[in-house]
Every structure is written in C-alpha cells, then in structure tokens.
CSV table of C-alpha atoms and ligand atoms in Angstrom, one decimal:
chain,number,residue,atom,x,y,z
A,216,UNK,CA,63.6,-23.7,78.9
A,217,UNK,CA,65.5,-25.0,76.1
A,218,UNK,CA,68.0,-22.6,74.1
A,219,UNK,CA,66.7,-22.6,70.6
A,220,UNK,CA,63.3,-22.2,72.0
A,221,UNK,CA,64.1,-19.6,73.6
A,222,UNK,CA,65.9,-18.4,70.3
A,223,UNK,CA,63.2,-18.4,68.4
A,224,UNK,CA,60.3,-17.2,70.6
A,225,UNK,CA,63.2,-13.9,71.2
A,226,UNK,CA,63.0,-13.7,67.3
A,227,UNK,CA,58.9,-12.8,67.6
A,228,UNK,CA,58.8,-10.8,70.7
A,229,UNK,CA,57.2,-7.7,70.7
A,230,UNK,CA,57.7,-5.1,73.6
A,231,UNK,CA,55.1,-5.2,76.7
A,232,UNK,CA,53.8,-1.6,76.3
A,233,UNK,CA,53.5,0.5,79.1
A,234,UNK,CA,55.9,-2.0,81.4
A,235,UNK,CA,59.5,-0.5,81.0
A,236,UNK,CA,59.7,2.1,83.4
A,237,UNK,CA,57.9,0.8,85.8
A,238,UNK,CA,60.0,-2.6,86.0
A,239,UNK,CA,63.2,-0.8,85.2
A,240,UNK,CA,65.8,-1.9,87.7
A,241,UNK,CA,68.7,0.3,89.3
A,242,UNK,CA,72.0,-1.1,87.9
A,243,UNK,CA,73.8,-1.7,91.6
A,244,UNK,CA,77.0,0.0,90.8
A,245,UNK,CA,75.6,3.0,89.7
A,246,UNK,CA,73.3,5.4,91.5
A,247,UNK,CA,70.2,5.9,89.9
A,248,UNK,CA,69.5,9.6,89.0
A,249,UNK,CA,66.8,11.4,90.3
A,250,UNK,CA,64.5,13.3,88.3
A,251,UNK,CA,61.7,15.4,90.1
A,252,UNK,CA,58.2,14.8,89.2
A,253,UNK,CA,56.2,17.2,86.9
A,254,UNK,CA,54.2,19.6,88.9
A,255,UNK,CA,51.1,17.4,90.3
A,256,UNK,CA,52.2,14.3,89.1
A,257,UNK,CA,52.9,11.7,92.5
A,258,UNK,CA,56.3,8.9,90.9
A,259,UNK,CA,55.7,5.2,91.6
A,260,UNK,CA,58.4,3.9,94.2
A,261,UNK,CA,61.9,4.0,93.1
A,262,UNK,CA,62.1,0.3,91.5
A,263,UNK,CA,63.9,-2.1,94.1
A,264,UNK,CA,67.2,-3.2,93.0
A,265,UNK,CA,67.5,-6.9,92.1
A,266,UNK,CA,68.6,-8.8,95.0
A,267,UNK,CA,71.9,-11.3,94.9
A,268,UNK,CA,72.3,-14.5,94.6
A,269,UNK,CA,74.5,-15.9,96.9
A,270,UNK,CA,76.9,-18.2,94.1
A,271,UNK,CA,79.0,-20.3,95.7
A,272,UNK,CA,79.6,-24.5,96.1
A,273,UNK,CA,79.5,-24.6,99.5
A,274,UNK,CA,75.8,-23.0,99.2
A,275,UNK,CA,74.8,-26.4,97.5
A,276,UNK,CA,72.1,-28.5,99.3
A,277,UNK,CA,71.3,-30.8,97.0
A,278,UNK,CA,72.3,-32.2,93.1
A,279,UNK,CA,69.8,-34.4,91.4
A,280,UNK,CA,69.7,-36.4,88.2
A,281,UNK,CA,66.3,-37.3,86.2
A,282,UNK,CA,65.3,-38.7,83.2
A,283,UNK,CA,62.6,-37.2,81.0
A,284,UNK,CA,60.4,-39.4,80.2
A,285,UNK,CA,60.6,-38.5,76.3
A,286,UNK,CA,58.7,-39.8,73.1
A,287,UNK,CA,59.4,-38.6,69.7
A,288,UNK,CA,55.5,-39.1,68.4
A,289,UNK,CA,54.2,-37.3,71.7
A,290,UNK,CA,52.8,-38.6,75.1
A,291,UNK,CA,50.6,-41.5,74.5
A,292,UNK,CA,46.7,-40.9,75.8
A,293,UNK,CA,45.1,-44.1,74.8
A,294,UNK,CA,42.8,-46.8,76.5
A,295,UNK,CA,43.3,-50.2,75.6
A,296,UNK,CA,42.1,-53.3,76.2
A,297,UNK,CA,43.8,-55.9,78.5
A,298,UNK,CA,41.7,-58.7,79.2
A,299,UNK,CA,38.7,-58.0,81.5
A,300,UNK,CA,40.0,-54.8,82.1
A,301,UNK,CA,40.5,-51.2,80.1
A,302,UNK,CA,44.0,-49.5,80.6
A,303,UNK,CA,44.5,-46.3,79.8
A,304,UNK,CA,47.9,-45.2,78.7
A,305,UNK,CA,49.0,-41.9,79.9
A,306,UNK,CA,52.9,-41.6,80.1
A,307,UNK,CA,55.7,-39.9,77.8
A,308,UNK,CA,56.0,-36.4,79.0
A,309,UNK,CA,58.8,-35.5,77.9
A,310,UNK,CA,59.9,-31.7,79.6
A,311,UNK,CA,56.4,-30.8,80.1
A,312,UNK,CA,54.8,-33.2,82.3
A,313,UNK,CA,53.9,-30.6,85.4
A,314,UNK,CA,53.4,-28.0,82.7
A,315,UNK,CA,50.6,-30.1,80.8
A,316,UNK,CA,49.4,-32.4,83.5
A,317,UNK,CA,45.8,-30.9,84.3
A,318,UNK,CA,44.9,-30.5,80.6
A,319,UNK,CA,46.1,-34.0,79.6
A,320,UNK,CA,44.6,-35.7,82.7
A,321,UNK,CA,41.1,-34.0,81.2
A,322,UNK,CA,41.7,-36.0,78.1
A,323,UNK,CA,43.0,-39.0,79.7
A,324,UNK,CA,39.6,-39.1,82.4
A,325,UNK,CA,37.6,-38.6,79.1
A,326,UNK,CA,38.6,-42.3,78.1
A,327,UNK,CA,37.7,-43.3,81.8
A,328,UNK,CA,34.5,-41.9,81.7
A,329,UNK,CA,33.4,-43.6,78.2
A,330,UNK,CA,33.6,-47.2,80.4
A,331,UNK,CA,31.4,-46.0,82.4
A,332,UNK,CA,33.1,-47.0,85.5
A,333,UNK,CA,33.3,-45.1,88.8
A,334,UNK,CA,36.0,-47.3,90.5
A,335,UNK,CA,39.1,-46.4,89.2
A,336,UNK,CA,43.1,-47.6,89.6
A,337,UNK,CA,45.7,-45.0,89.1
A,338,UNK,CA,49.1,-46.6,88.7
A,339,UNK,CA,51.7,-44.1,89.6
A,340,UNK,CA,51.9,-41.6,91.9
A,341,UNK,CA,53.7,-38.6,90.3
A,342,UNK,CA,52.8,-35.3,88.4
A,343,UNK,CA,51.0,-37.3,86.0
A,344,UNK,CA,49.6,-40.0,88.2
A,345,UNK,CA,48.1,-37.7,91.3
A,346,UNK,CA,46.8,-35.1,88.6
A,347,UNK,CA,45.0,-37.7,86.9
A,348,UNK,CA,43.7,-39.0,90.6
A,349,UNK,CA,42.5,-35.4,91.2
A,350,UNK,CA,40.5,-34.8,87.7
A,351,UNK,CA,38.9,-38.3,88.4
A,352,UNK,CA,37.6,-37.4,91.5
A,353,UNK,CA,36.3,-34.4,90.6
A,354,UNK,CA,34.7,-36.3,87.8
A,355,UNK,CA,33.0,-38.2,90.9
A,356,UNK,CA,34.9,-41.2,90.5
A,357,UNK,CA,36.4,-43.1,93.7
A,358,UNK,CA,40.4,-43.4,92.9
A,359,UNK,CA,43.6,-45.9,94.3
A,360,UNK,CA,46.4,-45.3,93.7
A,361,UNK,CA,49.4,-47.8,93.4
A,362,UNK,CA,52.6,-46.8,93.3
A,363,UNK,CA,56.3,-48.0,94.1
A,364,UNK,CA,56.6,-44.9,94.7
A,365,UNK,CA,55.0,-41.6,95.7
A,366,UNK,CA,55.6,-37.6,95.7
A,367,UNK,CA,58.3,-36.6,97.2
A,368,UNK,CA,60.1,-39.6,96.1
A,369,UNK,CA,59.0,-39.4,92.9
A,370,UNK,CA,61.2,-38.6,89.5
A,371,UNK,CA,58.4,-35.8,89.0
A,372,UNK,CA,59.9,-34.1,92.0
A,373,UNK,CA,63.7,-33.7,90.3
A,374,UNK,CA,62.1,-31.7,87.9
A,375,UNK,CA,63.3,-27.8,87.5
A,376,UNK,CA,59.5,-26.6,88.3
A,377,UNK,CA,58.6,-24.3,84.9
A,378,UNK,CA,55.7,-23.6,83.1
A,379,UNK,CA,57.5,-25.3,79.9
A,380,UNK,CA,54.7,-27.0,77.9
A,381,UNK,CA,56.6,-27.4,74.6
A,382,UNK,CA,59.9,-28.7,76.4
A,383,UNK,CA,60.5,-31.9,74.8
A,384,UNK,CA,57.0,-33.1,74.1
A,385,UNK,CA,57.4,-34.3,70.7
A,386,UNK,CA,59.7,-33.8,67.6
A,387,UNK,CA,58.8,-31.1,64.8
A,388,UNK,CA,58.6,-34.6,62.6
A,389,UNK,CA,55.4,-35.7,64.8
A,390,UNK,CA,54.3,-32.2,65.4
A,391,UNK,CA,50.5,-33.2,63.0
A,392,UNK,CA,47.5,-30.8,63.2
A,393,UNK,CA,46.4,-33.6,65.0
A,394,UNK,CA,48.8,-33.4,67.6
A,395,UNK,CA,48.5,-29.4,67.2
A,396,UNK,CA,45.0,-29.1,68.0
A,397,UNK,CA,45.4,-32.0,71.3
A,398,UNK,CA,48.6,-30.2,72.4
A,399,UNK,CA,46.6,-26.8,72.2
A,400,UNK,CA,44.1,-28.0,74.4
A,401,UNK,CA,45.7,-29.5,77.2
A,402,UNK,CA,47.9,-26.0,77.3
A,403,UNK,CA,45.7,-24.0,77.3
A,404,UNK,CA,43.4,-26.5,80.0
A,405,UNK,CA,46.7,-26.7,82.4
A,406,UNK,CA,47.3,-22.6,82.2
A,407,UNK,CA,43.7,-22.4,83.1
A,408,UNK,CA,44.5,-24.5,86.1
A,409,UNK,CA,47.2,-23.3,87.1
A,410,UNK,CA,45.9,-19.6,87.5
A,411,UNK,CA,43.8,-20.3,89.6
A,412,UNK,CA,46.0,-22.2,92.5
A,413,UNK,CA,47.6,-18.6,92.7
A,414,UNK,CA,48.0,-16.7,96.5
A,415,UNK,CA,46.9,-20.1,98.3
A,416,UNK,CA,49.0,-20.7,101.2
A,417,UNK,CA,52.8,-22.0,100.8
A,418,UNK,CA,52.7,-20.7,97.0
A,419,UNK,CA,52.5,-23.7,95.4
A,420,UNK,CA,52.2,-21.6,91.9
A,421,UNK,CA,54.2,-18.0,91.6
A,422,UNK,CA,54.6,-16.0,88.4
A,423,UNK,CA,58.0,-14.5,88.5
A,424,UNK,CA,60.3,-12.6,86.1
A,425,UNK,CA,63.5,-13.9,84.7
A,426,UNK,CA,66.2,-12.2,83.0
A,427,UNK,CA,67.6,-13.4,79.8
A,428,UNK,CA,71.5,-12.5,79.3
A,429,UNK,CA,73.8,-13.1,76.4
A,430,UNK,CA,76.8,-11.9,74.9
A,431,UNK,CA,75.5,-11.6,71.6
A,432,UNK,CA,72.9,-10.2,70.4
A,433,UNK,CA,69.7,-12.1,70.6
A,434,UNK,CA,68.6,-13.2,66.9
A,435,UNK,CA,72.4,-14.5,66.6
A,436,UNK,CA,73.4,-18.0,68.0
A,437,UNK,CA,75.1,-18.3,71.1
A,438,UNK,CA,76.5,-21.8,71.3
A,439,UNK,CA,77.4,-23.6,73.8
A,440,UNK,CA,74.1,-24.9,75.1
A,441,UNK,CA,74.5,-28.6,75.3
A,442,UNK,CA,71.8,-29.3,72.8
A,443,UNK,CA,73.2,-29.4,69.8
A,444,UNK,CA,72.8,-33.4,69.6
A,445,UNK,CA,69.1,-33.1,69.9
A,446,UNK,CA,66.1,-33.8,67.4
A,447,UNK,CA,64.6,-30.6,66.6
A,448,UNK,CA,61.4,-30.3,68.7
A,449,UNK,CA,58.2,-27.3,67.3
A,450,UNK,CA,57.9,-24.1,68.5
A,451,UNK,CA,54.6,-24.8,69.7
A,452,UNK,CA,54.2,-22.1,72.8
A,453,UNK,CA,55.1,-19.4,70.4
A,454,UNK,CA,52.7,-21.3,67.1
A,455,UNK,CA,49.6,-21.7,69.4
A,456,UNK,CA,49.2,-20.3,72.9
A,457,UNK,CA,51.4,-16.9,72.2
A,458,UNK,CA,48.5,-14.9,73.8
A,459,UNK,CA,48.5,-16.8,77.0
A,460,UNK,CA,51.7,-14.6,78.5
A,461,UNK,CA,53.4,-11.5,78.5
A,462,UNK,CA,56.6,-11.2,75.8
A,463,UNK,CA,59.7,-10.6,76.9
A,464,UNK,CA,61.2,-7.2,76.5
A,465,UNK,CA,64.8,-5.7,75.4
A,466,UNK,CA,66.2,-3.7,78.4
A,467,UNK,CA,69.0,-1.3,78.1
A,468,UNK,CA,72.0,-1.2,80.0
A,469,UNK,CA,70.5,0.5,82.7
A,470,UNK,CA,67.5,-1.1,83.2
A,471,UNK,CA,68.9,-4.1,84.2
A,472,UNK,CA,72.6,-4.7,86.8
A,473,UNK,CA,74.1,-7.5,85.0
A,474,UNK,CA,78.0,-7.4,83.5
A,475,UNK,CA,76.4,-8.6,79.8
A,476,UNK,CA,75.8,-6.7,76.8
A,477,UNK,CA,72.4,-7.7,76.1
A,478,UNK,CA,69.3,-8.6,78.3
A,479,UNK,CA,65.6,-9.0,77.9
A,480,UNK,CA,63.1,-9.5,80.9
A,481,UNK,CA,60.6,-12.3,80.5
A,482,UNK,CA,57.7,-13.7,83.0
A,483,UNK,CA,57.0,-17.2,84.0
A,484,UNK,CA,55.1,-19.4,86.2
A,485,UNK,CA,57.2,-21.2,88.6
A,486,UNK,CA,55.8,-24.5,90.3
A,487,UNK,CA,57.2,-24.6,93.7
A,488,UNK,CA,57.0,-28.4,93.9
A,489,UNK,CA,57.6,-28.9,97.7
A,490,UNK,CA,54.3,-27.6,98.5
A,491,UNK,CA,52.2,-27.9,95.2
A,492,UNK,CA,53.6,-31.9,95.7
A,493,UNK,CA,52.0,-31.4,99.1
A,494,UNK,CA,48.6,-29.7,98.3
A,495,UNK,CA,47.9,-32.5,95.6
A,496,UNK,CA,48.8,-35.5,97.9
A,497,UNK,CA,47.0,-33.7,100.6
A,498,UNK,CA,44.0,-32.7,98.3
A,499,UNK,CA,43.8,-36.2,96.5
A,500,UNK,CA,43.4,-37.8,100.4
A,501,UNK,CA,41.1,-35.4,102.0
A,502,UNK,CA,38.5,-36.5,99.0
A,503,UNK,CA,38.6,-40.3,100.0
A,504,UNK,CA,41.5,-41.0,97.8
A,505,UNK,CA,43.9,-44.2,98.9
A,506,UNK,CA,47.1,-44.8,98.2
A,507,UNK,CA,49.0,-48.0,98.2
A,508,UNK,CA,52.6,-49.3,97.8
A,509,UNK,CA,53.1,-51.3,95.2
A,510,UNK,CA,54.9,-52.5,92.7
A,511,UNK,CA,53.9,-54.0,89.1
A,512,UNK,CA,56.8,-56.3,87.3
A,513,UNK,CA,54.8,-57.2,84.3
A,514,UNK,CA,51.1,-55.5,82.9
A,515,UNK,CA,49.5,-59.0,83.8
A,516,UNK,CA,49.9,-58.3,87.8
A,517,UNK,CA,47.2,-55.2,86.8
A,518,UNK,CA,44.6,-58.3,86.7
A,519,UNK,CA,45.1,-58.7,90.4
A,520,UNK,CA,43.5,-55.4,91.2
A,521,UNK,CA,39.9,-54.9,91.8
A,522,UNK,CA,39.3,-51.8,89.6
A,523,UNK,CA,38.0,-52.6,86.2
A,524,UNK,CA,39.6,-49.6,84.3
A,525,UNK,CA,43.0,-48.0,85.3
A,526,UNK,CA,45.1,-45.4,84.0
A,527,UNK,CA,49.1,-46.7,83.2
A,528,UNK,CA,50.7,-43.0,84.9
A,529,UNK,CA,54.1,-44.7,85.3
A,530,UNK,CA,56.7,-41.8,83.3
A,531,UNK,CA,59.7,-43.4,82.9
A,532,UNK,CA,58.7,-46.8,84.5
A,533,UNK,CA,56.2,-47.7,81.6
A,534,UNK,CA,59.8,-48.3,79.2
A,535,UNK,CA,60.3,-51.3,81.8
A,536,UNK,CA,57.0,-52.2,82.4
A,537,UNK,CA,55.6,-52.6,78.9
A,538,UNK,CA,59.1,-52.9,77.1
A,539,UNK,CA,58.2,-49.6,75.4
A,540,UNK,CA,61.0,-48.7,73.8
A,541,UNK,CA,59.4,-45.2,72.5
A,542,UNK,CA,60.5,-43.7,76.0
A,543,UNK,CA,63.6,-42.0,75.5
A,544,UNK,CA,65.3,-41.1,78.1
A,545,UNK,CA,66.7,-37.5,78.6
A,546,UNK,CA,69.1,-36.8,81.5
A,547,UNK,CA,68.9,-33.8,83.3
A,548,UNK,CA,70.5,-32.3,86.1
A,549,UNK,CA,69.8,-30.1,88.8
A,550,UNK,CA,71.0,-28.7,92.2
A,551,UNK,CA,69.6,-26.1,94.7
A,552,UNK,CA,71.4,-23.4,96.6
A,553,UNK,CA,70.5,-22.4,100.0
A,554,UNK,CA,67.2,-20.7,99.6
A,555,UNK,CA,67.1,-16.9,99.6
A,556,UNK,CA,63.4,-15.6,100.1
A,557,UNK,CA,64.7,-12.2,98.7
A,558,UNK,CA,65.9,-13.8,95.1
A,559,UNK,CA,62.3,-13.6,93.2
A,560,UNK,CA,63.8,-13.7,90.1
A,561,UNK,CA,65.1,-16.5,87.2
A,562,UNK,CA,68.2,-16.1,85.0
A,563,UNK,CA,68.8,-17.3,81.6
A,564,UNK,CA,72.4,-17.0,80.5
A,565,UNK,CA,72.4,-17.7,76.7
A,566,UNK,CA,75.7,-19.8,75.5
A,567,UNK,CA,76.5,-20.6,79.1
A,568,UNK,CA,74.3,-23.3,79.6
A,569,UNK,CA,72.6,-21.7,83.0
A,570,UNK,CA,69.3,-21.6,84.1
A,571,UNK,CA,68.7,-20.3,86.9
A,572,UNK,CA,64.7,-20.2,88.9
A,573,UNK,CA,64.0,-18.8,91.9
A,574,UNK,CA,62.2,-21.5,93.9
A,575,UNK,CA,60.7,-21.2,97.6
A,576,UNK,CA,63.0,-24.5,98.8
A,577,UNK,CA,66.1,-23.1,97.4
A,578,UNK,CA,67.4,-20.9,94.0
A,579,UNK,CA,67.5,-24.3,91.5
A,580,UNK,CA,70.6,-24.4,88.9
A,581,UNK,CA,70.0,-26.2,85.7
A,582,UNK,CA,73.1,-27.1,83.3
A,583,UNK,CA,72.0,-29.1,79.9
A,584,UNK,CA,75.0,-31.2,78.9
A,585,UNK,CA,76.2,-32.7,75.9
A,586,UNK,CA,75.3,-36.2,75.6
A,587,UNK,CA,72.3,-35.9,77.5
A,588,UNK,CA,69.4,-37.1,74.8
A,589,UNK,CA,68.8,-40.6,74.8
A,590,UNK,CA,71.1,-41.1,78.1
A,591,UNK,CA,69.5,-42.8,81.1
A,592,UNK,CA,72.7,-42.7,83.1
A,593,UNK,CA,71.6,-40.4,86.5
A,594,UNK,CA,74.8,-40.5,88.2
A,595,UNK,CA,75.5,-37.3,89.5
A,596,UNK,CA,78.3,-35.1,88.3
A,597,UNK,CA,79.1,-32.8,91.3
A,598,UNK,CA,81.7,-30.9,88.6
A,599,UNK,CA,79.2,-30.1,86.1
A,600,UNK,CA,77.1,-28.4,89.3
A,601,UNK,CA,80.0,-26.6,90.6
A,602,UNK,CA,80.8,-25.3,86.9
A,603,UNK,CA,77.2,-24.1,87.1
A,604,UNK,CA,77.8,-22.2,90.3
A,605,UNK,CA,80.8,-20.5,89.2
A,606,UNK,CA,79.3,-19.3,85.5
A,607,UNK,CA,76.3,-17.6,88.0
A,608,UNK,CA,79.0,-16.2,90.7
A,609,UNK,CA,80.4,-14.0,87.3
A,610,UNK,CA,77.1,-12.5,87.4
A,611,UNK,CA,77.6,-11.1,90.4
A,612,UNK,CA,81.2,-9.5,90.9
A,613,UNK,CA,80.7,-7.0,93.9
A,614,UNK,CA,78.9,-9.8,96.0
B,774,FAD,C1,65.7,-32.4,84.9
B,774,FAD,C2,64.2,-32.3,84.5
B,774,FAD,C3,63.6,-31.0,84.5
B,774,FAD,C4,62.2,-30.9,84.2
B,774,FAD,N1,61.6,-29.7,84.3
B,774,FAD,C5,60.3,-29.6,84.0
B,774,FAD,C6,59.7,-28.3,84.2
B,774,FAD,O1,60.3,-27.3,84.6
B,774,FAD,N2,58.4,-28.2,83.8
B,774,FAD,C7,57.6,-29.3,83.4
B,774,FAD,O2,56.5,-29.2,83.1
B,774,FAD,N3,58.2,-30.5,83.3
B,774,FAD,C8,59.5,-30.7,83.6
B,774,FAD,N4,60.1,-31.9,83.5
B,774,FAD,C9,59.4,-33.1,83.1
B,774,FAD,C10,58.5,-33.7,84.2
B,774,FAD,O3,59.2,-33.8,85.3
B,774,FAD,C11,58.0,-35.0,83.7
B,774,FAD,O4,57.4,-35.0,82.4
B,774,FAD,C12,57.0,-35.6,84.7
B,774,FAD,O5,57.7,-35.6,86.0
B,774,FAD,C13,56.6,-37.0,84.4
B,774,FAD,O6,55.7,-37.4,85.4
B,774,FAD,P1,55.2,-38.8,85.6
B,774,FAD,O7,54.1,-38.8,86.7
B,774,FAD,O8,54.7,-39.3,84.2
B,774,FAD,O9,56.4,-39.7,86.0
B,774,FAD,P2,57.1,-40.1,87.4
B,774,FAD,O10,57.3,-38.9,88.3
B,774,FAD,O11,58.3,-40.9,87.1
B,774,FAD,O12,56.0,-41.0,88.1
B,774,FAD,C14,55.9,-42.3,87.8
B,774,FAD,C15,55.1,-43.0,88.9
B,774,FAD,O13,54.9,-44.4,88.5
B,774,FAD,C16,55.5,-45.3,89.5
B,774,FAD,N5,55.9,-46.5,88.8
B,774,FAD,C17,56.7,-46.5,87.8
B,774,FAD,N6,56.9,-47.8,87.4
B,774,FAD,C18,56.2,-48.6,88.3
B,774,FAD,C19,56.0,-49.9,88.5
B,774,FAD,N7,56.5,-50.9,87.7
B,774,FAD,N8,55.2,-50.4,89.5
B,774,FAD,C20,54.6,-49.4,90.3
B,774,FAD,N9,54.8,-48.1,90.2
B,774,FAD,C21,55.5,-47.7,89.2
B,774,FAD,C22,56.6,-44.5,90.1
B,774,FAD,O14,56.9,-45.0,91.4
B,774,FAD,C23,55.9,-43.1,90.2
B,774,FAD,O15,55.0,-43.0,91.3
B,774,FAD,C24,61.5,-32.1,83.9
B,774,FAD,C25,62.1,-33.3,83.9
B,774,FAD,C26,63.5,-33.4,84.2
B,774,FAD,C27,64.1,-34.8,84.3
C-alpha cells in the first residue's frame, strides 16, 4: 500500500460497527481481565493473542527486486492494427496489475472478440498475460501463449501479493471520468473474481487483517516513507469502490500488543502467488491452452505467428519491445522470512517505511526507498532488507 494512500483513506474511515470487541486482541504483556458474563448470556472465546513474528536476518529466504511496469496516462487497453494482423495492447500496470487483472482482461478480450477470431496469441505469460489467456478461453476462444518467460519466473511473481488496485495505476493528472468510469469497472470486475477463488485448496486468495501503527497520530504526516519524490497518483479505491471492504478501525491501547501509540486494524485480500501462479498455469492448460518459449526482438517477428489477432501482455518488456518510453519503471524491493503458518496478520508501520503481509510461502517485508520512481536498477540491496528486519524486530521486544 502506498503511505499517502493510506493517509488519506485513514482521513475518511468510519468505525466497523459491531467488530471491536469481538476482534479486540489481548496486549501480550498484560493479562487480560476477566469479566463474568451477565446471568444467561454464553461470552465468545477469549480473542487469541496475535502471534509473533520471528524478526531476524538470518530468517531471510529470499530478497527480490522488480520493476513496476508504470504509466502516468494509465495501462494501455487498445487493439491496433499491424499489418495482416490486430494487436491488442494490454501492458502498464503499474502496482496493480494482480489487483486489476480479471477486470481489465474482460475489456482487453472485448477488443478480441470484435475481430471475430477464435484463434488467439497471448504474448506474455504473467499476471496480465495468463489472466487474459483464461478470460479468452472462457470466452470459447482457443489460446497460445508465447513467452520468454513464464510464472514462476516471471516479474509478476516479485510482486508483494495485495489487493492494491489504485497502487500506481495512473497520475491524479490522467485520472479523467474516462479513466474513472474504466478504472471502476475493472475493480470492481477483478474483486468479483477474486471472491470467488476463496477456500479452494492451497489458498490461493485469503482475506486477512493488518494492523496499521504510527507514532503520530493518524491525520498528521509521518515522514519517512520513501515516496516523497513521487507524482501524486488519485485516491481512487477510497473515490469509487469504498463500499467494496470493510474500513479500518481506531483501537485503543489495549485492543491491540504493539509498543506504538496509535493503531487502526484494517482487512485485505492477500494473493498467495505460489499457488494462485499455480492454479492459473494449471487451469489455463487443463482447458487445451499451449504454451511456448519464445522470445520477440522487434513487433515485426509477431507476423511469424499463425494467430491473426494477439494480445501484447508483455509488463515491463513492451518498453523494449515497442520503444515505449511511457513505461516507467518503479523499483521495488521485497524479501520473505521463513514462513510462519501462525502469523495471519499484515503490518503497516507509518514513517518507517514497513510493510509487512502475511503470505503462505513466507511473512513478505516490503521497504519503499528514495529514488525508487523512474529507477530500473534491480540490484539487490541486502542492507535495505536487513534495515527492514530490524524496524519489525522493535515491534516485538519480549520475542
Ligand atoms: C515490488 C512490487 C510489488 C507489487 N505489488 C503488487 C501487489 O501487491 N498487488 C498488485 O496488484 N500488483 C502489484 N505489483 C504490480 C504487478 O506485479 C504488476 O503490475 C504485474 O506483475 C504486471 O504483470 P505483467 O503480466 O504485465 O508483466 P510481467 O510479469 O513482467 O510479464 C510479462 C511477460 O511478457 C514476457 N515478455 C516480455 N517481453 C517479451 C519479449 N520481448 N518476448 C517474449 N516475451 C516477453 C515475459 O517473459 C513475461 O512472461 C507489484 C509490483 C512490484 C514490482
């Protein structure tokens, strides 16, 4: 999530009625005290007390570097023509290419269908590419794919995994009724979706609550969240789909066991991309789907394929590709600790650029830095991740 979104959906939440007792949580250094039930009245459970996280560099498995695949006027979703053959454009992301992928494949299949062919090429083989595949072929259409590369290898598969459908999709600039009303729709197409890949085996889709922390209170800025040389993107979760998910609500000191001042509890869904990677390759082959290595230097190679109309899904690539310079890149690291089944909650720690989600193949630590917007540089910087690891380890004292 980034921090002045976050900033500014905190600025409009209102309290989920009804919730706060039931989800309060038993501060762990204090015993919880222990009222007796009015006379015929049976108490829920004790709430369970948060479990640990287990903060500490040697826990590290893995620290990758990505590049959003960002454009200022928005992802492009247009067909055009290129010779013999229709291309359909469908790249430029930004942050929210899992969070938007089913509702902007819809629009991007529309385009398909209007050619009237049932033969498709899908070029690309990451969140964007294989969800494309999958609303084709539920469309009826017979797909390929062609890739250089394909899920897990992927740049879709460094992602942090976050229902984050605003992150870095356009800039307020760009941000048109036009753009509104097609952003709106593939939201609100995508959360559909997404609901209803919940409880099927491996959890490729969880909602889970997180924990917002600051040192300040929450309608005052907190610095320090490696943003600050960013264009300023729209609020457009908060403007359009605000009755899609719960708010987040204030807790009070002992409603929550963390050593900060101020805390609010939110819900998201989390996208546990080792096996929702593995259901759509899985799913796209198991309806007749093939996939094929390969790799395009120039637009004019797509002539050599047998498909009449194909959609461009290559993210990042399509910068090289087509010598689209409206891909900007935005670094982005990430590293996972040793997975803790226990840990089923995320952490937001305002001003101390950490985010923190609690992911089935490990507990994933996010740090924004300075200098990341427009930066295609992915070398990783081990000392940024262990920095990371230390600012979540003060969160935990007694562990
Ligand atoms: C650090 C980070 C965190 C993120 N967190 C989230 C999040 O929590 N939630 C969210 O919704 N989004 C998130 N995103 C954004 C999301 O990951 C991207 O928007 C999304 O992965 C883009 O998918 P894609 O399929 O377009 O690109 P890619 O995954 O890059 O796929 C492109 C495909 O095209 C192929 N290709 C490229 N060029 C060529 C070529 N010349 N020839 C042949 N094949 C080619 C590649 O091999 C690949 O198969 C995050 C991104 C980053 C970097």
């Amino acid at each position: 999530m980034q921090r002045r979104h976050f900033l500014r959906q905190a600025g409009a939440l209102a309290a989920v009625a009804s919730s706060g007792g039931l989800l309060a949580q038993t501060p762990r250094s204090m015993p919880a005290p222990v009222q007796a039930p009015a006379l015929g009245q049976q108490p829920f459970a004790e709430p369970k007390p948060l479990a640990p996280i287990r903060a500490s560099a040697d826990r590290v498995i893995s620290v990758t570097v990505c590049t959003r695949p960002f454009r200022a006027q928005g992802p492009r979703i247009e067909a055009e023509r290129m010779g013999r053959r229709t291309v359909i454009h469908h790249y430029g992301h930004g942050g929210s290419g899992w969070s938007l992928s089913w509702g902007s494949a819809e629009r991007a299949v529309a385009l398909a269908q209007a050619t009237g062919e049932t033969e498709v090429a899908v070029i690309g083989c990451g969140a964007i590419g294989l969800t494309t595949a999958r609303v084709a072929q539920r469309a009826g259409m017979k797909v390929r794919i062609y890739a250089k590369e394909r899920l897990p290898l992927t740049r879709s598969y460094l992602a942090t995994g976050v229902w984050s459908p605003d992150s870095r999709i356009c800039t307020t600039e760009h941000a048109t009724p036009q753009f509104r009303a097609l952003w709106n729709q593939m939201a609100r197409g995508s959360f559909a979706q997404y609901q209803r890949m919940l409880g099927l085996p491996g959890d490729p889709v969880e909602w889970r609550d997180s924990y917002a922390l600051s040192d300040v209170p929450f309608n005052q800025p907190a610095g320090g969240g490696g943003e600050d040389d960013e264009p300023d993107y729209p609020s457009l979760e908060s403007d359009l789909i605000d009755d899609l998910r719960p708010h987040s609500q204030p807790l009070s000191a002992a409603q929550h066991p963390f050593p900060v001042p101020y805390a609010r509890r939110y819900t998201n869904m989390v996208f546990n991309l080792a096996a929702y990677g593995r259901m759509l390759m899985d799913d796209f082959l198991q309806d007749g789907g093939e996939l094929h290595a390969r790799v395009f230097e120039s637009p004019r190679q797509f002539a050599d394929l047998r498909e009449k109309t194909l959609f461009n899904c290559t993210g990042y690539g399509a910068r090289d590709l087509l010598g689209d310079a409206s891909i900007i890149p935005v670094r982005g690291q990430t590293a996972r600790l040793i997975p803790q089944p226990e840990v089923d909650y995320g952490l937001y720690w305002r001003g101390h650029n950490l985010n923190v989600v609690p992911r089935r193949d490990g507990i994933l630590v996010q740090a924004q830095m300075p200098g990341d917007f427009n930066n295609a540089d992915t070398t990783v910087s081990r000392a940024t991740t262990d920095a990371a690891v230390a600012q979540l380890a003060r969160l935990f004292p007694a562990s």
